Short mmCIF file of C-alpha atoms in Angstrom, two decimals:
data_model
loop_
_atom_site.label_atom_id
_atom_site.label_comp_id
_atom_site.label_asym_id
_atom_site.label_seq_id
_atom_site.Cartn_x
_atom_site.Cartn_y
_atom_site.Cartn_z
CA MET Y 3 -45.38 1.99 -23.49
CA PHE Y 4 -42.54 1.67 -20.65
CA GLY Y 5 -43.51 -2.24 -20.02
CA ARG Y 6 -43.32 -3.04 -23.82
CA ARG Y 7 -39.82 -1.35 -23.75
CA ALA Y 8 -38.63 -3.00 -20.79
CA LEU Y 9 -39.48 -6.54 -22.39
CA ILE Y 10 -37.74 -5.72 -25.43
CA ALA Y 11 -34.66 -4.63 -23.23
CA ALA Y 12 -34.90 -7.51 -21.03
CA LEU Y 13 -34.51 -9.60 -24.62
CA VAL Y 14 -31.78 -8.08 -25.87
CA LEU Y 15 -29.50 -8.21 -22.44
CA LEU Y 16 -30.81 -11.98 -22.66
CA ALA Y 17 -29.35 -12.33 -26.16
CA GLY Y 18 -26.25 -10.41 -25.18
CA GLY Y 19 -25.40 -12.77 -22.10
CA ILE Y 20 -25.92 -9.72 -19.35
CA VAL Y 21 -28.62 -11.42 -17.36
CA ALA Y 22 -27.35 -13.21 -14.32
CA LYS Y 23 -28.89 -15.84 -11.78
CA ALA Y 24 -30.68 -14.07 -9.09
CA GLY Y 25 -28.38 -13.91 -6.16
CA SER Y 26 -31.97 -14.45 -4.30
CA GLU Y 27 -35.67 -14.55 -4.80
CA ARG Y 28 -36.40 -12.55 -1.87
CA PRO Y 29 -38.85 -9.72 -2.32
CA ALA Y 30 -37.86 -6.40 -2.99
CA VAL Y 31 -37.75 -3.54 -0.21
CA HIS Y 32 -38.72 -1.14 -3.14
CA THR Y 33 -39.48 -1.87 -6.45
CA LEU Y 34 -39.12 0.71 -9.97
CA ALA Y 35 -42.80 2.40 -10.37
CA PRO Y 36 -42.87 2.91 -14.48
CA ALA Y 37 -44.11 6.60 -14.03
CA GLY Y 38 -41.13 7.22 -12.45
CA LEU Y 39 -38.67 5.73 -14.86
CA ALA Y 40 -40.49 7.65 -17.29
CA LYS Y 41 -38.93 10.70 -15.60
CA VAL Y 42 -35.43 9.01 -15.48
CA SER Y 43 -35.97 8.33 -19.67
CA ASP Y 44 -37.21 12.14 -19.85
CA TYR Y 45 -34.40 13.15 -18.00
CA ILE Y 46 -31.40 11.85 -20.14
CA ARG Y 47 -33.38 12.29 -23.61
CA ASN Y 48 -33.23 15.95 -22.63
CA GLU Y 49 -29.58 15.91 -22.05
CA VAL Y 50 -29.16 14.48 -25.60
CA ALA Y 51 -31.83 17.00 -27.25
CA ILE Y 52 -30.15 19.98 -25.36
CA GLY Y 53 -26.53 19.09 -26.85
CA LYS Y 54 -24.99 18.13 -23.79
CA ILE Y 55 -24.06 14.79 -23.88
CA PRO Y 56 -24.11 12.50 -27.90
CA GLY Y 57 -25.94 9.72 -26.01
CA ALA Y 58 -25.72 6.92 -23.00
CA ILE Y 59 -27.24 3.77 -21.68
CA LEU Y 60 -28.67 3.29 -18.49
CA LEU Y 61 -29.24 -0.37 -17.03
CA LEU Y 62 -31.11 -0.95 -13.49
CA GLN Y 63 -30.84 -4.97 -12.52
CA GLN Y 64 -33.01 -6.39 -9.82
CA HIS Y 65 -33.07 -9.48 -8.28
CA GLY Y 66 -30.44 -10.69 -11.32
CA LYS Y 67 -33.13 -9.47 -14.32
CA PRO Y 68 -32.85 -6.18 -16.18
CA VAL Y 69 -36.07 -4.01 -15.07
CA TYR Y 70 -34.97 -0.71 -16.77
CA TYR Y 71 -32.73 -1.13 -19.97
CA GLN Y 72 -32.42 1.82 -22.49
CA ASN Y 73 -30.02 3.45 -25.25
CA PHE Y 74 -30.14 7.23 -25.75
CA GLY Y 75 -28.66 8.86 -28.66
CA VAL Y 76 -25.72 8.59 -30.73
CA ARG Y 77 -22.20 6.79 -29.90
CA ASP Y 78 -20.55 9.94 -31.40
CA VAL Y 79 -21.82 12.89 -33.02
CA ALA Y 80 -19.26 12.73 -35.77
CA THR Y 81 -20.45 9.14 -36.78
CA GLU Y 82 -24.10 9.78 -36.07
CA LEU Y 83 -24.15 6.02 -35.31
CA SER Y 84 -26.85 4.94 -32.50
CA MET Y 85 -25.85 4.07 -29.11
CA SER Y 86 -26.21 0.41 -28.46
CA ALA Y 87 -25.18 -2.29 -26.12
CA ASP Y 88 -22.17 -3.32 -27.38
CA THR Y 89 -20.69 0.55 -27.45
CA ILE Y 90 -17.08 0.41 -25.77
CA PHE Y 91 -16.65 3.17 -23.32
CA ARG Y 92 -13.63 4.69 -21.58
CA LEU Y 93 -14.22 3.56 -17.80
CA TYR Y 94 -11.44 5.64 -16.05
CA SER Y 95 -11.89 5.22 -12.44
CA MET Y 96 -14.33 2.16 -12.62
CA SER Y 97 -11.15 0.49 -13.26
CA LYS Y 98 -10.30 0.57 -9.38
CA PRO Y 99 -13.11 -1.46 -8.21
CA VAL Y 100 -11.70 -4.40 -10.76
CA THR Y 101 -8.10 -4.22 -9.67
CA SER Y 102 -9.43 -3.97 -5.47
CA VAL Y 103 -11.17 -7.25 -6.40
CA MET Y 104 -7.90 -8.82 -7.93
CA ALA Y 105 -5.99 -7.62 -5.17
CA MET Y 106 -8.33 -8.97 -2.42
CA MET Y 107 -8.27 -12.61 -4.64
CA LEU Y 108 -4.82 -12.52 -3.54
CA VAL Y 109 -5.69 -11.57 0.25
CA GLU Y 110 -8.08 -14.56 0.10
CA GLU Y 111 -5.25 -16.93 -0.95
CA GLY Y 112 -3.10 -15.69 1.72
CA LYS Y 113 -0.11 -14.09 -1.22
CA LEU Y 114 -1.32 -10.58 0.11
CA SER Y 115 -2.12 -8.95 3.56
CA LEU Y 116 -3.79 -5.72 3.85
CA ASP Y 117 -1.26 -5.38 6.21
CA ASP Y 118 1.83 -5.76 4.18
CA PRO Y 119 4.06 -2.89 3.71
CA VAL Y 120 4.08 -2.08 -0.12
CA SER Y 121 7.69 -1.91 0.03
CA LYS Y 122 7.66 -5.87 0.68
CA TYR Y 123 6.94 -6.01 -3.05
CA ILE Y 124 8.35 -2.66 -4.56
CA PRO Y 125 11.25 -2.38 -2.26
CA ALA Y 126 11.92 1.80 -3.69
CA PHE Y 127 8.83 2.70 -1.67
CA ALA Y 128 10.60 1.75 1.55
CA GLY Y 129 12.95 4.92 0.91
CA MET Y 130 9.94 7.26 0.25
CA LYS Y 131 9.36 10.75 2.17
CA VAL Y 132 6.82 12.85 2.84
CA GLY Y 133 7.08 16.61 1.42
CA ILE Y 134 6.38 19.48 3.91
CA GLU Y 135 6.53 23.31 2.76
CA LYS Y 136 8.25 25.19 5.23
CA LYS Y 137 8.58 28.80 5.01
CA ALA Y 138 12.32 29.90 5.95
CA GLU Y 139 13.21 33.45 7.99
CA ASP Y 140 13.24 35.43 4.50
CA GLY Y 141 9.92 34.65 3.90
CA LYS Y 142 10.68 31.78 1.13
CA VAL Y 143 9.01 28.62 1.06
CA ALA Y 144 10.89 25.33 0.93
CA LEU Y 145 9.92 22.18 0.56
CA VAL Y 146 11.40 20.15 3.03
CA LEU Y 147 11.50 16.22 2.81
CA GLU Y 148 10.52 14.09 6.22
CA PRO Y 149 10.59 10.31 6.93
CA LEU Y 150 7.65 8.05 6.83
CA GLU Y 151 6.34 7.89 10.45
CA ARG Y 152 4.89 4.10 9.30
CA PRO Y 153 5.32 2.27 5.80
CA ILE Y 154 2.45 2.55 2.89
CA THR Y 155 0.53 -0.33 3.28
CA ILE Y 156 -1.89 -2.53 0.63
CA LYS Y 157 -4.84 -1.00 2.90
CA ASP Y 158 -3.76 2.13 2.64
CA LEU Y 159 -3.53 1.67 -1.47
CA LEU Y 160 -7.19 0.17 -1.48
CA ARG Y 161 -8.68 3.07 0.80
CA HIS Y 162 -6.70 5.72 -0.59
CA THR Y 163 -4.78 6.96 2.43
CA SER Y 164 -1.05 6.42 0.82
CA GLY Y 165 -0.30 9.97 0.19
CA LEU Y 166 0.31 9.28 -3.19
CA PRO Y 167 -1.89 12.15 -5.08
CA TYR Y 168 -3.02 12.70 -8.62
CA GLY Y 169 -1.84 16.23 -8.56
CA TYR Y 170 -3.69 17.77 -11.10
CA TYR Y 171 -6.14 19.36 -8.32
CA GLY Y 172 -5.55 21.44 -5.10
CA GLY Y 173 -2.04 23.14 -5.36
CA GLY Y 174 0.88 23.01 -3.31
CA MET Y 175 4.46 21.93 -4.22
CA VAL Y 176 4.30 17.97 -3.61
CA ARG Y 177 0.85 18.29 -6.09
CA GLU Y 178 2.97 20.34 -8.74
CA LEU Y 179 5.81 17.70 -8.59
CA TYR Y 180 2.99 15.29 -9.56
CA ALA Y 181 1.38 17.35 -12.46
CA ASN Y 182 5.01 18.27 -13.66
CA ALA Y 183 5.93 14.37 -13.91
CA ASN Y 184 2.84 13.85 -16.45
CA LEU Y 185 2.19 10.35 -15.34
CA PHE Y 186 -1.19 10.22 -17.18
CA ASN Y 187 0.49 10.98 -20.57
CA SER Y 188 3.28 8.89 -20.08
CA ASP Y 189 2.94 5.43 -21.45
CA LEU Y 190 5.06 3.42 -18.88
CA THR Y 191 4.68 -0.27 -18.04
CA ASN Y 192 3.14 -0.64 -14.65
CA ALA Y 193 6.98 -1.57 -13.07
CA GLU Y 194 8.54 1.78 -14.74
CA PHE Y 195 5.42 3.69 -13.35
CA ALA Y 196 5.86 2.41 -9.82
CA ALA Y 197 9.63 2.98 -10.36
CA LYS Y 198 8.99 6.40 -11.44
CA ILE Y 199 6.45 7.19 -8.44
CA ALA Y 200 8.67 6.25 -5.84
CA THR Y 201 10.85 8.88 -6.37
CA LEU Y 202 8.33 11.21 -5.63
CA PRO Y 203 7.53 12.91 -2.23
CA LEU Y 204 4.05 11.85 -0.47
CA VAL Y 205 1.48 14.78 0.11
CA GLU Y 206 1.01 13.44 3.84
CA GLN Y 207 1.78 10.58 5.92
CA PRO Y 208 0.22 7.38 5.34
CA GLY Y 209 -3.06 6.70 6.59
CA THR Y 210 -3.71 10.14 7.65
CA VAL Y 211 -6.03 11.72 4.86
CA TRP Y 212 -8.31 10.01 2.47
CA ASP Y 213 -6.21 11.74 -0.71
CA TYR Y 214 -7.49 10.36 -4.36
CA GLY Y 215 -4.66 9.63 -6.27
CA TYR Y 216 -2.69 6.76 -8.07
CA SER Y 217 -2.60 4.18 -5.18
CA THR Y 218 -4.60 1.84 -7.30
CA ASP Y 219 -2.21 1.89 -10.28
CA VAL Y 220 0.62 1.05 -7.81
CA LEU Y 221 -1.97 -1.61 -6.09
CA GLY Y 222 -1.98 -2.82 -9.53
CA ARG Y 223 2.05 -3.56 -9.96
CA VAL Y 224 1.79 -5.06 -6.52
CA VAL Y 225 -0.97 -7.75 -8.54
CA GLU Y 226 1.37 -7.81 -11.21
CA ILE Y 227 4.43 -8.85 -8.98
CA ILE Y 228 2.33 -11.61 -7.15
CA ALA Y 229 0.88 -13.24 -10.38
CA GLY Y 230 4.03 -13.45 -11.93
CA LYS Y 231 2.34 -11.89 -15.29
CA THR Y 232 0.44 -8.39 -16.68
CA LEU Y 233 -2.25 -6.90 -14.81
CA LEU Y 234 -4.44 -7.56 -17.87
CA GLN Y 235 -3.40 -11.29 -18.26
CA PHE Y 236 -3.49 -11.76 -14.34
CA GLU Y 237 -7.50 -10.32 -14.70
CA LYS Y 238 -8.36 -12.20 -18.05
CA GLU Y 239 -7.34 -15.46 -16.70
CA ARG Y 240 -9.08 -14.97 -13.11
CA LEU Y 241 -12.18 -12.74 -13.93
CA LEU Y 242 -12.70 -11.08 -17.17
CA ASP Y 243 -12.98 -14.50 -19.14
CA PRO Y 244 -14.70 -16.58 -16.54
CA LEU Y 245 -17.36 -13.63 -15.86
CA GLY Y 246 -17.58 -12.90 -19.95
CA MET Y 247 -16.61 -9.73 -19.44
CA THR Y 248 -15.19 -10.15 -23.44
CA GLU Y 249 -14.25 -6.58 -24.11
CA MET Y 250 -12.44 -5.43 -20.89
CA ALA Y 251 -9.36 -3.97 -21.77
CA PHE Y 252 -6.67 -1.38 -21.86
CA PHE Y 253 -7.29 0.05 -25.35
CA VAL Y 254 -9.56 -1.27 -28.42
CA ALA Y 255 -6.87 -3.79 -30.39
CA ASP Y 256 -9.18 -4.27 -33.52
CA PRO Y 257 -10.15 -1.53 -35.77
CA ALA Y 258 -13.07 -3.00 -36.95
CA LYS Y 259 -14.47 -2.55 -33.29
CA PHE Y 260 -13.38 1.60 -33.69
CA PRO Y 261 -16.96 2.38 -34.56
CA ARG Y 262 -18.43 1.07 -31.69
CA ILE Y 263 -16.51 3.57 -29.49
CA ALA Y 264 -18.28 6.09 -27.78
CA GLU Y 265 -16.76 9.53 -27.81
CA PRO Y 266 -17.97 12.61 -25.98
CA MET Y 267 -19.21 16.15 -27.40
CA PRO Y 268 -15.87 17.43 -29.58
CA GLU Y 269 -15.79 20.50 -26.86
CA ASP Y 270 -15.92 18.32 -23.99
CA ARG Y 271 -12.79 16.33 -24.35
CA ASN Y 272 -10.82 17.60 -21.47
CA ILE Y 273 -10.63 15.46 -18.14
CA ASN Y 274 -8.18 18.09 -16.49
CA PRO Y 275 -6.30 21.32 -18.03
CA THR Y 276 -3.60 19.02 -19.33
CA THR Y 277 -5.15 16.02 -20.38
CA GLN Y 278 -7.40 15.09 -22.89
CA VAL Y 279 -9.92 12.10 -23.13
CA ARG Y 280 -7.46 9.08 -23.98
CA ASP Y 281 -7.31 7.97 -27.53
CA ILE Y 282 -8.45 4.19 -26.86
CA ARG Y 283 -7.57 3.22 -30.56
CA ARG Y 284 -4.20 3.59 -29.86
CA PRO Y 285 -2.25 0.74 -28.34
CA ALA Y 286 -1.19 1.36 -24.68
CA THR Y 287 1.69 0.38 -22.99
CA TRP Y 288 0.32 1.44 -19.51
CA GLU Y 289 -2.18 -1.06 -18.12
CA SER Y 290 -3.59 1.59 -15.27
CA GLY Y 291 -5.30 -0.53 -12.74
CA GLY Y 292 -6.72 2.93 -11.28
CA GLY Y 293 -8.08 4.55 -14.43
CA GLY Y 294 -7.38 2.61 -18.05
CA MET Y 295 -9.94 0.01 -18.57
CA VAL Y 296 -12.39 0.29 -21.44
CA GLY Y 297 -15.59 -1.98 -21.81
CA THR Y 298 -19.38 -1.91 -22.70
CA ILE Y 299 -22.26 -2.12 -20.21
CA GLY Y 300 -22.82 -5.62 -20.65
CA ASP Y 301 -18.99 -6.29 -19.22
CA TYR Y 302 -19.48 -4.09 -15.91
CA ALA Y 303 -22.83 -5.91 -15.49
CA ARG Y 304 -21.81 -9.33 -14.96
CA PHE Y 305 -18.56 -7.83 -12.80
CA ALA Y 306 -21.61 -5.77 -11.01
CA GLN Y 307 -24.12 -8.74 -10.77
CA MET Y 308 -21.19 -10.92 -9.35
CA LEU Y 309 -20.68 -8.40 -6.31
CA LEU Y 310 -24.46 -8.00 -5.33
CA ASN Y 311 -24.50 -11.77 -5.68
CA GLY Y 312 -21.90 -11.93 -2.85
CA GLY Y 313 -18.99 -12.74 -5.31
CA THR Y 314 -20.58 -15.80 -7.05
CA TYR Y 315 -21.63 -15.79 -10.46
CA ASP Y 316 -23.40 -18.34 -12.82
CA GLY Y 317 -22.12 -21.05 -10.17
CA ARG Y 318 -18.93 -20.15 -9.84
CA ARG Y 319 -17.01 -18.00 -7.18
CA TYR Y 320 -15.14 -15.12 -7.50
CA LEU Y 321 -14.53 -14.04 -3.86
CA LYS Y 322 -16.02 -14.74 -0.59
CA PRO Y 323 -19.20 -12.84 0.58
CA GLU Y 324 -17.20 -12.04 3.92
CA THR Y 325 -14.50 -10.16 1.69
CA ILE Y 326 -17.02 -8.34 -0.61
CA ALA Y 327 -18.63 -7.14 3.10
CA LEU Y 328 -15.13 -5.91 4.13
CA MET Y 329 -14.70 -4.20 0.67
CA ALA Y 330 -18.16 -2.64 0.91
CA SER Y 331 -17.43 -1.47 4.77
CA ASP Y 332 -16.48 2.10 5.57
CA HIS Y 333 -12.47 1.99 6.21
CA ILE Y 334 -12.23 5.90 6.77
CA GLY Y 335 -14.88 6.41 9.71
CA PRO Y 336 -14.55 8.59 12.37
CA GLU Y 337 -12.71 5.71 14.79
CA THR Y 338 -9.68 5.97 12.12
CA LYS Y 339 -8.74 9.71 12.93
CA ILE Y 340 -8.40 10.04 9.15
CA ALA Y 341 -9.07 13.39 7.34
CA ARG Y 342 -10.75 13.88 3.91
CA ASP Y 343 -9.11 16.10 1.33
CA GLN Y 344 -10.81 19.03 -0.15
CA ASN Y 345 -12.54 17.33 -2.76
CA TYR Y 346 -13.85 14.37 -1.03
CA TYR Y 347 -15.93 12.47 -3.96
CA PRO Y 348 -17.68 10.03 -1.95
CA GLY Y 349 -19.71 13.24 -0.58
CA GLY Y 350 -20.85 13.90 2.82
CA SER Y 351 -23.04 11.02 3.35
CA SER Y 352 -20.46 8.59 2.63
CA GLY Y 353 -17.38 7.14 4.08
CA PHE Y 354 -14.98 4.77 1.49
CA GLY Y 355 -14.27 0.64 1.53
CA LEU Y 356 -11.70 -1.09 -0.35
CA GLY Y 357 -12.22 0.38 -3.29
CA PHE Y 358 -15.70 1.80 -3.39
CA ALA Y 359 -17.25 4.70 -1.70
CA VAL Y 360 -19.86 3.72 1.03
CA ARG Y 361 -23.21 5.24 2.38
CA THR Y 362 -22.74 5.22 5.94
CA SER Y 363 -25.65 8.03 6.60
CA VAL Y 364 -28.85 8.90 4.73
CA PRO Y 365 -29.35 12.02 2.65
CA PRO Y 366 -31.60 14.96 4.33
CA GLY Y 367 -34.90 14.36 2.64
CA THR Y 368 -34.33 11.21 1.28
CA THR Y 369 -34.39 7.43 2.32
CA TRP Y 370 -31.53 6.38 0.17
CA PRO Y 371 -30.11 3.19 1.23
CA LEU Y 372 -27.30 2.58 3.97
CA GLY Y 373 -24.75 0.16 2.48
CA GLU Y 374 -24.82 1.46 -1.03
CA TYR Y 375 -21.59 1.52 -2.35
CA ARG Y 376 -20.54 2.66 -6.01
CA TRP Y 377 -17.78 4.57 -7.92
CA ASP Y 378 -17.57 6.48 -11.04
CA GLY Y 379 -15.23 7.64 -13.64
CA VAL Y 380 -14.03 11.03 -14.81
CA GLY Y 381 -15.35 10.16 -18.38
CA GLY Y 382 -18.84 9.93 -16.91
CA THR Y 383 -19.35 6.39 -16.47
CA PHE Y 384 -21.01 5.58 -12.91
CA PHE Y 385 -22.40 2.22 -11.19
CA PHE Y 386 -23.87 1.65 -7.89
CA ILE Y 387 -24.94 -1.64 -5.66
CA ASP Y 388 -27.74 -1.25 -3.39
CA PRO Y 389 -27.77 -4.80 -1.57
CA GLU Y 390 -30.68 -3.72 0.57
CA ASP Y 391 -33.16 -3.54 -2.56
CA ASP Y 392 -31.08 -6.26 -4.69
CA LEU Y 393 -30.20 -3.68 -7.41
CA PHE Y 394 -27.41 -2.27 -8.98
CA GLY Y 395 -27.52 0.61 -11.73
CA ILE Y 396 -24.67 1.23 -14.25
CA PHE Y 397 -24.85 4.30 -16.14
CA MET Y 398 -22.89 4.88 -19.67
CA VAL Y 399 -21.74 8.21 -20.97
CA GLN Y 400 -18.73 9.97 -22.13
CA THR Y 401 -18.86 13.38 -20.89
CA PRO Y 402 -15.69 14.87 -18.41
CA THR Y 403 -17.98 18.32 -17.89
CA GLN Y 404 -21.09 17.33 -17.20
CA ARG Y 405 -20.56 13.94 -15.20
CA GLY Y 406 -21.30 15.19 -11.53
CA ARG Y 407 -24.15 17.13 -12.61
CA ILE Y 408 -25.86 14.38 -14.43
CA GLN Y 409 -25.12 11.70 -11.52
CA LEU Y 410 -26.61 13.37 -9.03
CA ALA Y 411 -29.70 14.33 -11.02
CA LEU Y 412 -29.91 10.54 -12.07
CA LYS Y 413 -29.64 8.72 -8.88
CA THR Y 414 -32.28 11.01 -7.49
CA LEU Y 415 -34.68 10.07 -10.25
CA ILE Y 416 -33.80 6.30 -9.77
CA TYR Y 417 -34.34 6.74 -6.25
CA GLN Y 418 -37.37 8.94 -6.39
CA ALA Y 419 -38.70 6.04 -8.77
CA MET Y 420 -38.28 3.44 -5.87
CA GLY Y 421 -40.21 5.79 -3.83
CA ARG Y 422 -36.97 6.81 -1.83
#
C-alpha cells in the first residue's frame, strides 16, 4: 500500500516541480522502512481524527527524490477543502533561515562581514543601552540603563545573541517594554521597525546569552540597506524566483488563492496571549525577516534541497558549500561562554548556528545524526536537514498549541523508521 502511495506522491511532486537533482548518489547510511513510515502516517491521521489539527502535509526527501509524501485532512475545517501540495501556510520563524541565507550571500560578496557592528548600517544602534533591574534602598526595583560593553554585530543577529528579545515570555522590565511596544502587531516598514526597536533597551549585553527575539528582523533591515531594495525584492531577485519558490511572500495578494490558505482549528488561533495568528489575506507593510513569510511545501522543499546540496540547485549556485557548513556549525558552544535563555528552544542536544539549530550531541536512547540542522515556526511548521543521510523533512501544519508535542513525536517516529 505504501509503495503505491509513494509512487503517486513522487509523480505529484515531479509534476509540481519539487523534485531536485540529487546532490549526491552515494548510498544512504539509513533508509526509511515502510513499516516505520506507516506508523508516521497513522500518527498524523490520528491527530486529525481526534480534532487536534485540521490537516497537515509531510514530505521526506532523500538523494534528491521524495521517499514519502502525504496530505492529511483539510486546509480549514470551515471550508472542508482537502489539504494539497498547493496549500499556503504561515511559516513564521521558518522565515529566519531564508533571511539568514540572504545575509550570507552578501557576506560572500564582501558587502557584509559577520564582525560588522549593526550600527554601521543602522546608526541608531550605536546608542543602544542594556536595561538592568536594580533594587533601591527603599526596596523598589528600577530599570537602570548601562552602556554596551561591545557593539551588536551581524553575527549576533544571526545567532540570537544580540540582546533583542521578543518580550512575550520570561517576565522582567525590559521584556515588558518589548511586549508593550506591540511590535508583532504594528505594521511598520523594516526601516520604521528598526528605528523603533533601537529606542528600546537590550535585555542583556551583546554576545552573552542566546535569547530568542527580533534579531533576524533587524538583519532583514540590514539586508535591505545593503541591497538598496526591499527585503522581498532582493529575495525574489536572488533566491525565490531563480529557485522557483513561486508562492513565497509576506501575504497572499491574490484573492483567488485565499481558499488555498491553511487555517488552525478555530479554538487554536493564539500564538501568544496577546497575538492571534496573522490574517495573511490582508496586505502587510512589514516584511518580517524573522517571522513574516508564507509559502507552500514545494517552495520550502526547493530551499531545503539547495541547502542539502551544499548551496546548488538545478545547476545554479546560491551559496558556497563552506558558507553552508559555517551556517550549520554551532556558534554558541561552551568555548564561547554564551549562556542560554530559560526557553532555549534548540534543546539540550543542540547548539545554534547562523540561522538554524544544530545537533551537537546524540539524544539518549537514539542514534540521531550529529550535524542535523533545523528550525520551526510558531504556527506549527518545521523542517530538518540531515546531511549524514542525505535527507530532509518538512512538516506543514497550522497549530500554535500542539506544535511542540507533535514535532517531537513525529521526529522520533521518522528516525525510528530509519532505525535511529
